[in-house]
mmCIF file of C-alpha atoms in Angstrom:
data_model
loop_
_atom_site.group_PDB
_atom_site.id
_atom_site.type_symbol
_atom_site.label_atom_id
_atom_site.label_comp_id
_atom_site.label_asym_id
_atom_site.label_seq_id
_atom_site.Cartn_x
_atom_site.Cartn_y
_atom_site.Cartn_z
ATOM 1 C CA UNK M 28 78.128 24.348 -38.215
ATOM 2 C CA UNK M 29 75.306 24.940 -35.763
ATOM 3 C CA UNK M 30 72.790 22.115 -35.590
ATOM 4 C CA UNK M 31 70.372 23.230 -32.888
ATOM 5 C CA UNK M 32 69.721 25.317 -29.808
ATOM 6 C CA UNK M 33 67.859 24.220 -26.673
ATOM 7 C CA UNK M 34 66.880 26.265 -23.640
ATOM 8 C CA UNK M 35 65.955 24.492 -20.399
ATOM 9 C CA UNK M 36 64.542 26.043 -17.271
ATOM 10 C CA UNK M 37 65.627 25.077 -13.773
ATOM 11 C CA UNK M 38 62.947 22.372 -13.615
ATOM 12 C CA UNK M 39 64.473 20.586 -16.595
ATOM 13 C CA UNK M 40 61.641 21.493 -18.968
ATOM 14 C CA UNK M 41 62.694 22.328 -22.488
ATOM 15 C CA UNK M 42 61.241 25.779 -23.010
ATOM 16 C CA UNK M 43 62.708 26.371 -26.445
ATOM 17 C CA UNK M 44 64.205 24.364 -29.267
ATOM 18 C CA UNK M 45 65.123 25.107 -32.858
ATOM 19 C CA UNK M 46 67.016 23.123 -35.503
ATOM 20 C CA UNK M 47 69.188 25.023 -37.943
ATOM 21 C CA UNK M 48 70.783 23.986 -41.209
ATOM 22 C CA UNK M 49 68.580 20.930 -41.426
ATOM 23 C CA UNK M 50 66.646 21.992 -44.470
ATOM 24 C CA UNK M 51 63.230 22.286 -42.788
ATOM 25 C CA UNK M 52 61.759 25.632 -41.920
ATOM 26 C CA UNK M 53 59.409 25.653 -38.964
ATOM 27 C CA UNK M 54 56.564 28.084 -39.320
ATOM 28 C CA UNK M 55 54.488 29.729 -36.662
ATOM 29 C CA UNK M 56 54.381 29.091 -32.945
ATOM 30 C CA UNK M 57 56.532 26.314 -31.529
ATOM 31 C CA UNK M 58 54.616 23.255 -30.318
ATOM 32 C CA UNK M 59 56.776 20.190 -29.649
ATOM 33 C CA UNK M 60 55.652 16.823 -31.072
ATOM 34 C CA UNK M 61 55.822 13.694 -28.835
ATOM 35 C CA UNK M 62 58.871 12.435 -30.718
ATOM 36 C CA UNK M 63 60.648 15.729 -30.172
ATOM 37 C CA UNK M 64 59.591 15.777 -26.541
ATOM 38 C CA UNK M 65 61.479 12.516 -26.050
ATOM 39 C CA UNK M 66 64.621 14.036 -27.529
ATOM 40 C CA UNK M 67 64.317 17.038 -25.222
ATOM 41 C CA UNK M 68 64.024 14.825 -22.175
ATOM 42 C CA UNK M 69 67.121 12.908 -23.260
ATOM 43 C CA UNK M 70 69.091 16.112 -23.721
ATOM 44 C CA UNK M 71 67.919 17.586 -20.418
ATOM 45 C CA UNK M 72 68.678 14.323 -18.637
ATOM 46 C CA UNK M 73 72.097 13.996 -20.216
ATOM 47 C CA UNK M 74 73.148 17.521 -19.295
ATOM 48 C CA UNK M 75 71.812 17.096 -15.767
ATOM 49 C CA UNK M 76 73.684 13.808 -15.299
ATOM 50 C CA UNK M 77 76.907 15.174 -16.708
ATOM 51 C CA UNK M 78 76.729 18.113 -14.341
ATOM 52 C CA UNK M 79 76.362 15.820 -11.323
ATOM 53 C CA UNK M 80 79.076 13.556 -12.610
ATOM 54 C CA UNK M 81 81.449 16.504 -12.855
ATOM 55 C CA UNK M 82 80.554 17.709 -9.356
ATOM 56 C CA UNK M 83 81.296 14.270 -7.954
ATOM 57 C CA UNK M 84 84.594 13.850 -9.793
ATOM 58 C CA UNK M 85 85.749 17.328 -8.816
ATOM 59 C CA UNK M 86 84.554 16.649 -5.250
ATOM 60 C CA UNK M 87 82.752 19.928 -4.983
ATOM 61 C CA UNK M 88 79.338 20.762 -3.559
ATOM 62 C CA UNK M 89 78.444 23.410 -6.053
ATOM 63 C CA UNK M 90 80.032 24.518 -9.268
ATOM 64 C CA UNK M 91 78.410 27.673 -10.590
ATOM 65 C CA UNK M 92 78.734 26.740 -14.231
ATOM 66 C CA UNK M 93 81.324 24.023 -14.256
ATOM 67 C CA UNK M 94 80.269 22.112 -17.338
ATOM 68 C CA UNK M 95 81.417 23.614 -20.625
ATOM 69 C CA UNK M 96 80.601 20.858 -23.032
ATOM 70 C CA UNK M 97 81.065 17.358 -24.366
ATOM 71 C CA UNK M 98 82.346 16.009 -27.657
ATOM 72 C CA UNK M 99 81.689 12.869 -29.678
ATOM 73 C CA UNK M 100 82.987 11.935 -33.098
ATOM 74 C CA UNK M 101 79.934 13.419 -34.835
ATOM 75 C CA UNK M 102 78.798 16.404 -32.726
ATOM 76 C CA UNK M 103 79.642 18.726 -29.865
ATOM 77 C CA UNK M 104 77.299 19.848 -27.137
ATOM 78 C CA UNK M 105 78.033 23.257 -25.575
ATOM 79 C CA UNK M 106 76.343 24.323 -22.374
ATOM 80 C CA UNK M 107 75.980 27.463 -20.308
ATOM 81 C CA UNK M 108 73.990 27.675 -17.093
ATOM 82 C CA UNK M 109 72.903 30.939 -15.506
ATOM 83 C CA UNK M 110 72.693 31.584 -11.784
ATOM 84 C CA UNK M 111 68.905 31.347 -12.044
ATOM 85 C CA UNK M 112 69.059 27.802 -13.379
ATOM 86 C CA UNK M 113 68.366 28.471 -17.048
ATOM 87 C CA UNK M 114 70.525 26.403 -19.324
ATOM 88 C CA UNK M 115 71.429 27.290 -22.931
ATOM 89 C CA UNK M 116 72.589 24.306 -24.954
ATOM 90 C CA UNK M 117 73.965 24.325 -28.486
ATOM 91 C CA UNK M 118 74.603 21.293 -30.653
ATOM 92 C CA UNK M 119 77.230 21.869 -33.326
ATOM 93 C CA UNK M 120 79.498 19.774 -35.489
ATOM 94 C CA UNK M 121 83.015 19.037 -34.282
ATOM 95 C CA UNK M 122 84.548 22.099 -35.946
ATOM 96 C CA UNK M 123 83.388 24.536 -33.265
ATOM 97 C CA UNK M 124 85.669 24.800 -30.240
ATOM 98 C CA UNK M 125 84.260 25.148 -26.716
ATOM 99 C CA UNK M 126 86.014 28.489 -26.308
ATOM 100 C CA UNK M 127 84.436 29.787 -29.497
ATOM 101 C CA UNK M 128 80.926 28.921 -28.371
ATOM 102 C CA UNK M 129 81.208 30.437 -24.889
ATOM 103 C CA UNK M 130 80.471 34.015 -25.786
ATOM 104 C CA UNK M 131 77.545 33.228 -28.155
ATOM 105 C CA UNK M 132 75.861 31.164 -25.448
ATOM 106 C CA UNK M 133 76.102 34.086 -23.050
ATOM 107 C CA UNK M 134 74.845 36.481 -25.668
ATOM 108 C CA UNK M 135 71.880 34.250 -26.443
ATOM 109 C CA UNK M 136 71.011 34.639 -22.789
ATOM 110 C CA UNK M 137 71.653 38.355 -22.391
ATOM 111 C CA UNK M 138 70.570 39.657 -25.791
ATOM 112 C CA UNK M 139 67.714 37.360 -26.723
ATOM 113 C CA UNK M 140 66.432 35.574 -23.635
ATOM 114 C CA UNK M 141 66.527 38.452 -21.153
ATOM 115 C CA UNK M 142 65.224 40.992 -23.661
ATOM 116 C CA UNK M 143 62.386 39.010 -25.216
ATOM 117 C CA UNK M 144 61.478 36.377 -22.674
ATOM 118 C CA UNK M 145 62.321 37.495 -19.175
ATOM 119 C CA UNK M 146 60.978 40.949 -19.893
ATOM 120 C CA UNK M 147 57.851 39.579 -21.530
ATOM 121 C CA UNK M 148 54.965 39.970 -19.047
ATOM 122 C CA UNK M 149 53.225 36.853 -20.350
ATOM 123 C CA UNK M 150 56.205 34.587 -19.628
ATOM 124 C CA UNK M 151 56.308 33.046 -16.180
ATOM 125 C CA UNK M 152 59.231 31.314 -14.527
ATOM 126 C CA UNK M 153 57.116 28.264 -13.848
ATOM 127 C CA UNK M 154 57.630 24.600 -14.532
ATOM 128 C CA UNK M 155 55.705 24.117 -17.744
ATOM 129 C CA UNK M 156 55.803 27.587 -19.229
ATOM 130 C CA UNK M 157 57.461 27.403 -22.653
ATOM 131 C CA UNK M 158 58.578 30.253 -24.878
ATOM 132 C CA UNK M 159 55.832 30.996 -27.372
ATOM 133 C CA UNK M 160 57.088 34.413 -28.340
ATOM 134 C CA UNK M 161 57.930 34.592 -32.065
ATOM 135 C CA UNK M 162 59.877 37.831 -31.600
ATOM 136 C CA UNK M 163 62.364 35.863 -29.500
ATOM 137 C CA UNK M 164 62.756 33.220 -32.186
ATOM 138 C CA UNK M 165 63.232 35.763 -34.953
ATOM 139 C CA UNK M 166 65.704 37.843 -32.980
ATOM 140 C CA UNK M 167 67.651 34.737 -32.034
ATOM 141 C CA UNK M 168 67.827 33.604 -35.655
ATOM 142 C CA UNK M 169 69.189 36.991 -36.730
ATOM 143 C CA UNK M 170 71.827 36.812 -33.992
ATOM 144 C CA UNK M 171 72.849 33.241 -34.794
ATOM 145 C CA UNK M 172 73.115 33.844 -38.536
ATOM 146 C CA UNK M 173 75.871 36.363 -38.047
ATOM 147 C CA UNK M 174 78.041 33.915 -36.101
ATOM 148 C CA UNK M 175 81.088 32.725 -38.025
ATOM 149 C CA UNK M 176 80.327 29.067 -37.452
ATOM 150 C CA UNK M 177 76.596 29.195 -38.127
ATOM 151 C CA UNK M 178 76.638 27.434 -41.451
ATOM 152 C CA UNK M 179 80.315 26.677 -42.027
ATOM 153 C CA UNK M 180 80.944 22.939 -41.959
ATOM 154 C CA UNK M 181 83.779 21.597 -39.818
ATOM 155 C CA UNK M 182 86.276 21.100 -42.648
ATOM 156 C CA UNK M 183 86.209 24.760 -43.595
ATOM 157 C CA UNK M 184 86.822 26.187 -40.125
ATOM 158 C CA UNK M 185 90.451 26.955 -39.374
ATOM 159 C CA UNK M 186 91.571 25.177 -36.206
ATOM 160 C CA UNK N 4 103.737 15.322 -29.369
ATOM 161 C CA UNK N 5 104.546 15.965 -25.727
ATOM 162 C CA UNK N 6 102.524 16.193 -22.574
ATOM 163 C CA UNK N 7 104.814 18.999 -21.275
ATOM 164 C CA UNK N 8 103.417 20.189 -17.959
ATOM 165 C CA UNK N 9 99.973 18.682 -18.456
ATOM 166 C CA UNK N 10 99.097 15.794 -16.237
ATOM 167 C CA UNK N 11 96.936 12.727 -16.290
ATOM 168 C CA UNK N 12 95.103 12.648 -12.991
ATOM 169 C CA UNK N 13 93.279 9.342 -12.871
ATOM 170 C CA UNK N 14 92.338 6.284 -14.891
ATOM 171 C CA UNK N 15 89.224 4.086 -14.825
ATOM 172 C CA UNK N 16 88.429 0.989 -16.846
ATOM 173 C CA UNK N 17 84.768 0.085 -17.274
ATOM 174 C CA UNK N 18 83.594 -3.178 -18.803
ATOM 175 C CA UNK N 19 80.843 -3.335 -21.395
ATOM 176 C CA UNK N 20 78.100 -3.773 -18.790
ATOM 177 C CA UNK N 21 79.082 -0.579 -17.023
ATOM 178 C CA UNK N 22 80.938 -2.166 -14.108
ATOM 179 C CA UNK N 23 84.187 -0.627 -12.913
ATOM 180 C CA UNK N 24 87.074 -3.089 -13.170
ATOM 181 C CA UNK N 25 90.018 -0.808 -12.455
ATOM 182 C CA UNK N 26 90.622 2.623 -11.001
ATOM 183 C CA UNK N 27 93.846 4.417 -10.235
ATOM 184 C CA UNK N 28 94.750 7.913 -9.131
ATOM 185 C CA UNK N 29 98.085 9.251 -10.222
ATOM 186 C CA UNK N 30 98.338 12.301 -8.018
ATOM 187 C CA UNK N 31 97.346 10.714 -4.742
ATOM 188 C CA UNK N 32 95.820 13.631 -2.914
ATOM 189 C CA UNK N 33 92.548 13.773 -4.820
ATOM 190 C CA UNK N 34 91.633 10.104 -4.600
ATOM 191 C CA UNK N 35 87.944 9.211 -4.699
ATOM 192 C CA UNK N 36 86.862 6.191 -2.680
ATOM 193 C CA UNK N 37 86.042 2.965 -4.503
ATOM 194 C CA UNK N 38 82.296 3.117 -3.903
ATOM 195 C CA UNK N 39 82.101 6.587 -5.370
ATOM 196 C CA UNK N 40 84.096 5.413 -8.384
ATOM 197 C CA UNK N 41 81.799 2.424 -8.892
ATOM 198 C CA UNK N 42 78.779 4.692 -8.852
ATOM 199 C CA UNK N 43 80.331 7.230 -11.190
ATOM 200 C CA UNK N 44 81.466 4.560 -13.633
ATOM 201 C CA UNK N 45 77.898 3.325 -13.895
ATOM 202 C CA UNK N 46 76.657 6.886 -14.367
ATOM 203 C CA UNK N 47 79.152 7.510 -17.112
ATOM 204 C CA UNK N 48 78.190 4.284 -18.854
ATOM 205 C CA UNK N 49 74.581 5.517 -19.018
ATOM 206 C CA UNK N 50 75.558 9.004 -20.156
ATOM 207 C CA UNK N 51 77.760 7.546 -22.862
ATOM 208 C CA UNK N 52 74.849 5.530 -24.233
ATOM 209 C CA UNK N 53 72.456 8.497 -24.197
ATOM 210 C CA UNK N 54 74.982 10.745 -25.913
ATOM 211 C CA UNK N 55 74.879 8.423 -28.922
ATOM 212 C CA UNK N 56 71.147 9.028 -29.300
ATOM 213 C CA UNK N 57 71.516 12.792 -29.606
ATOM 214 C CA UNK N 58 73.782 12.533 -32.622
ATOM 215 C CA UNK N 59 72.550 13.546 -36.086
ATOM 216 C CA UNK N 60 73.292 9.949 -37.056
ATOM 217 C CA UNK N 61 73.100 7.744 -33.954
ATOM 218 C CA UNK N 62 74.218 4.570 -35.701
ATOM 219 C CA UNK N 63 77.600 6.063 -36.396
ATOM 220 C CA UNK N 64 78.236 7.896 -33.143
ATOM 221 C CA UNK N 65 81.158 7.063 -30.881
ATOM 222 C CA UNK N 66 79.521 8.447 -27.750
ATOM 223 C CA UNK N 67 81.240 10.875 -25.391
ATOM 224 C CA UNK N 68 84.939 11.209 -26.200
ATOM 225 C CA UNK N 69 85.744 14.389 -24.314
ATOM 226 C CA UNK N 70 84.040 16.149 -21.400
ATOM 227 C CA UNK N 71 85.200 19.634 -20.675
ATOM 228 C CA UNK N 72 84.660 21.158 -17.252
ATOM 229 C CA UNK N 73 86.122 23.874 -15.082
ATOM 230 C CA UNK N 74 89.226 22.474 -13.471
ATOM 231 C CA UNK N 75 89.660 19.274 -15.482
ATOM 232 C CA UNK N 76 88.986 17.411 -18.722
ATOM 233 C CA UNK N 77 87.677 13.899 -18.994
ATOM 234 C CA UNK N 78 88.464 11.544 -21.878
ATOM 235 C CA UNK N 79 86.840 8.278 -22.921
ATOM 236 C CA UNK N 80 88.096 5.668 -25.347
ATOM 237 C CA UNK N 81 85.666 2.871 -26.185
ATOM 238 C CA UNK N 82 87.216 -0.249 -27.660
ATOM 239 C CA UNK N 83 85.535 -2.411 -30.287
ATOM 240 C CA UNK N 84 84.528 -4.858 -27.543
ATOM 241 C CA UNK N 85 82.662 -2.197 -25.558
ATOM 242 C CA UNK N 86 85.266 -1.742 -22.823
ATOM 243 C CA UNK N 87 85.662 1.920 -21.930
ATOM 244 C CA UNK N 88 88.913 3.445 -20.779
ATOM 245 C CA UNK N 89 88.392 6.763 -19.012
ATOM 246 C CA UNK N 90 90.838 9.278 -17.675
ATOM 247 C CA UNK N 91 90.706 12.713 -16.125
ATOM 248 C CA UNK N 92 93.411 15.245 -16.915
ATOM 249 C CA UNK N 93 94.455 18.820 -16.315
ATOM 250 C CA UNK N 94 92.352 21.309 -18.319
ATOM 251 C CA UNK N 95 95.269 22.214 -20.567
ATOM 252 C CA UNK N 96 95.759 18.643 -21.765
ATOM 253 C CA UNK N 97 94.970 18.397 -25.431
ATOM 254 C CA UNK N 98 94.114 14.816 -26.292
ATOM 255 C CA UNK N 99 94.420 11.739 -24.112
ATOM 256 C CA UNK N 100 93.466 9.324 -26.863
ATOM 257 C CA UNK N 101 97.048 8.182 -27.428
ATOM 258 C CA UNK N 102 97.477 7.555 -23.699
ATOM 259 C CA UNK N 103 94.245 5.561 -23.514
ATOM 260 C CA UNK N 104 95.244 3.493 -26.537
ATOM 261 C CA UNK N 105 98.504 2.728 -24.731
ATOM 262 C CA UNK N 106 96.534 1.612 -21.673
ATOM 263 C CA UNK N 107 94.365 -0.549 -23.900
ATOM 264 C CA UNK N 108 97.444 -2.401 -25.134
ATOM 265 C CA UNK N 109 98.543 -3.041 -21.544
ATOM 266 C CA UNK N 110 94.989 -4.127 -20.712
ATOM 267 C CA UNK N 111 95.042 -6.631 -23.575
ATOM 268 C CA UNK N 112 97.820 -8.399 -21.694
ATOM 269 C CA UNK N 113 95.512 -8.791 -18.691
ATOM 270 C CA UNK N 114 93.059 -10.647 -20.870
ATOM 271 C CA UNK N 115 95.673 -13.303 -21.553
ATOM 272 C CA UNK N 116 95.369 -14.406 -17.926
ATOM 273 C CA UNK N 117 93.197 -17.548 -18.086
ATOM 274 C CA UNK N 118 91.776 -16.874 -14.625
ATOM 275 C CA UNK N 119 90.587 -13.360 -15.384
ATOM 276 C CA UNK N 120 86.836 -13.161 -16.003
ATOM 277 C CA UNK N 121 85.813 -10.079 -17.947
ATOM 278 C CA UNK N 122 82.129 -10.243 -17.381
ATOM 279 C CA UNK N 123 80.132 -12.585 -15.178
ATOM 280 C CA UNK N 124 76.465 -11.647 -15.746
ATOM 281 C CA UNK N 125 77.212 -7.964 -15.710
ATOM 282 C CA UNK N 126 79.675 -7.901 -12.836
ATOM 283 C CA UNK N 127 83.267 -7.341 -13.893
ATOM 284 C CA UNK N 128 86.092 -8.949 -12.006
ATOM 285 C CA UNK N 129 88.418 -6.229 -10.666
ATOM 286 C CA UNK N 130 91.869 -6.249 -12.213
ATOM 287 C CA UNK N 131 94.394 -7.141 -9.533
ATOM 288 C CA UNK N 132 97.606 -7.920 -11.313
ATOM 289 C CA UNK N 133 101.000 -6.596 -10.323
ATOM 290 C CA UNK N 134 102.208 -6.889 -13.880
ATOM 291 C CA UNK N 135 99.403 -4.622 -15.049
ATOM 292 C CA UNK N 136 100.181 -2.014 -12.393
ATOM 293 C CA UNK N 137 103.872 -2.097 -13.214
ATOM 294 C CA UNK N 138 103.316 -1.702 -16.938
ATOM 295 C CA UNK N 139 100.926 1.154 -16.239
ATOM 296 C CA UNK N 140 103.554 2.822 -14.051
ATOM 297 C CA UNK N 141 105.937 2.607 -16.990
ATOM 298 C CA UNK N 142 103.379 4.110 -19.353
ATOM 299 C CA UNK N 143 102.365 6.909 -17.022
ATOM 300 C CA UNK N 144 105.972 8.006 -16.581
ATOM 301 C CA UNK N 145 105.974 8.921 -20.268
ATOM 302 C CA UNK N 146 102.906 11.112 -19.826
ATOM 303 C CA UNK N 147 103.369 12.616 -16.356
ATOM 304 C CA UNK N 148 106.966 13.808 -16.336
#
């Protein structure tokens, strides 16, 4: 089951976030509350630290997109970083394998992000510019809903 | 359950304050120096704590258990006392939990040494016991054929 999606830019700012399957429906333009902003910073910081940890353990200078994800007993975090420094992060329950989430993360980037954000003339690749485009959010929701693991809880997925 | 051709590459033991008390490389050639390991152990300790906060229910979260990267996998087993046993493995390795539980049993023997201090205001005493190394050698032979 998919819990949420985050998109971070290369400065570490969270430019998009949405929770799914949580029962609440957000309406209108996305404006993060201070409590949410804290959670975004934690997520951005965690992913950033893990990436550096992996680089150090692997003894490499630069790993294009070396970090696939991490798992705990209650959730899994899947990550995909583009060459331009944008990072797509998905939080799911433990039923979704890392291999299964790879392609969706890339498609979120190529089908939704590039089409509706990068090509949007009002979006700038600057530090504090967040995604305010509702077309992006709607298109992303349509894409995510057709994924096999979108709302299937872990017990029902065959692994 | 068999490890077949998969290998365990290295093992770290971190005490509950985040200090590295033991590190060992099993394949020799890729050894990291001790200072780097100390730093990374501390980093991991912090990451582990933060990962609990991102959970849908933080009170019940075990923290990072598996880290998957290109070229290797990293496993963490946290005991009830807060000691973390970490190991890196080949990417094809499925689950190192059984191995880490085996290490934990060997580690419990170390604690029986009356001169071994687990935690002295945050600084862990490094484990330097031949018996521990020998028992680990025995264990690792079962996992790295």
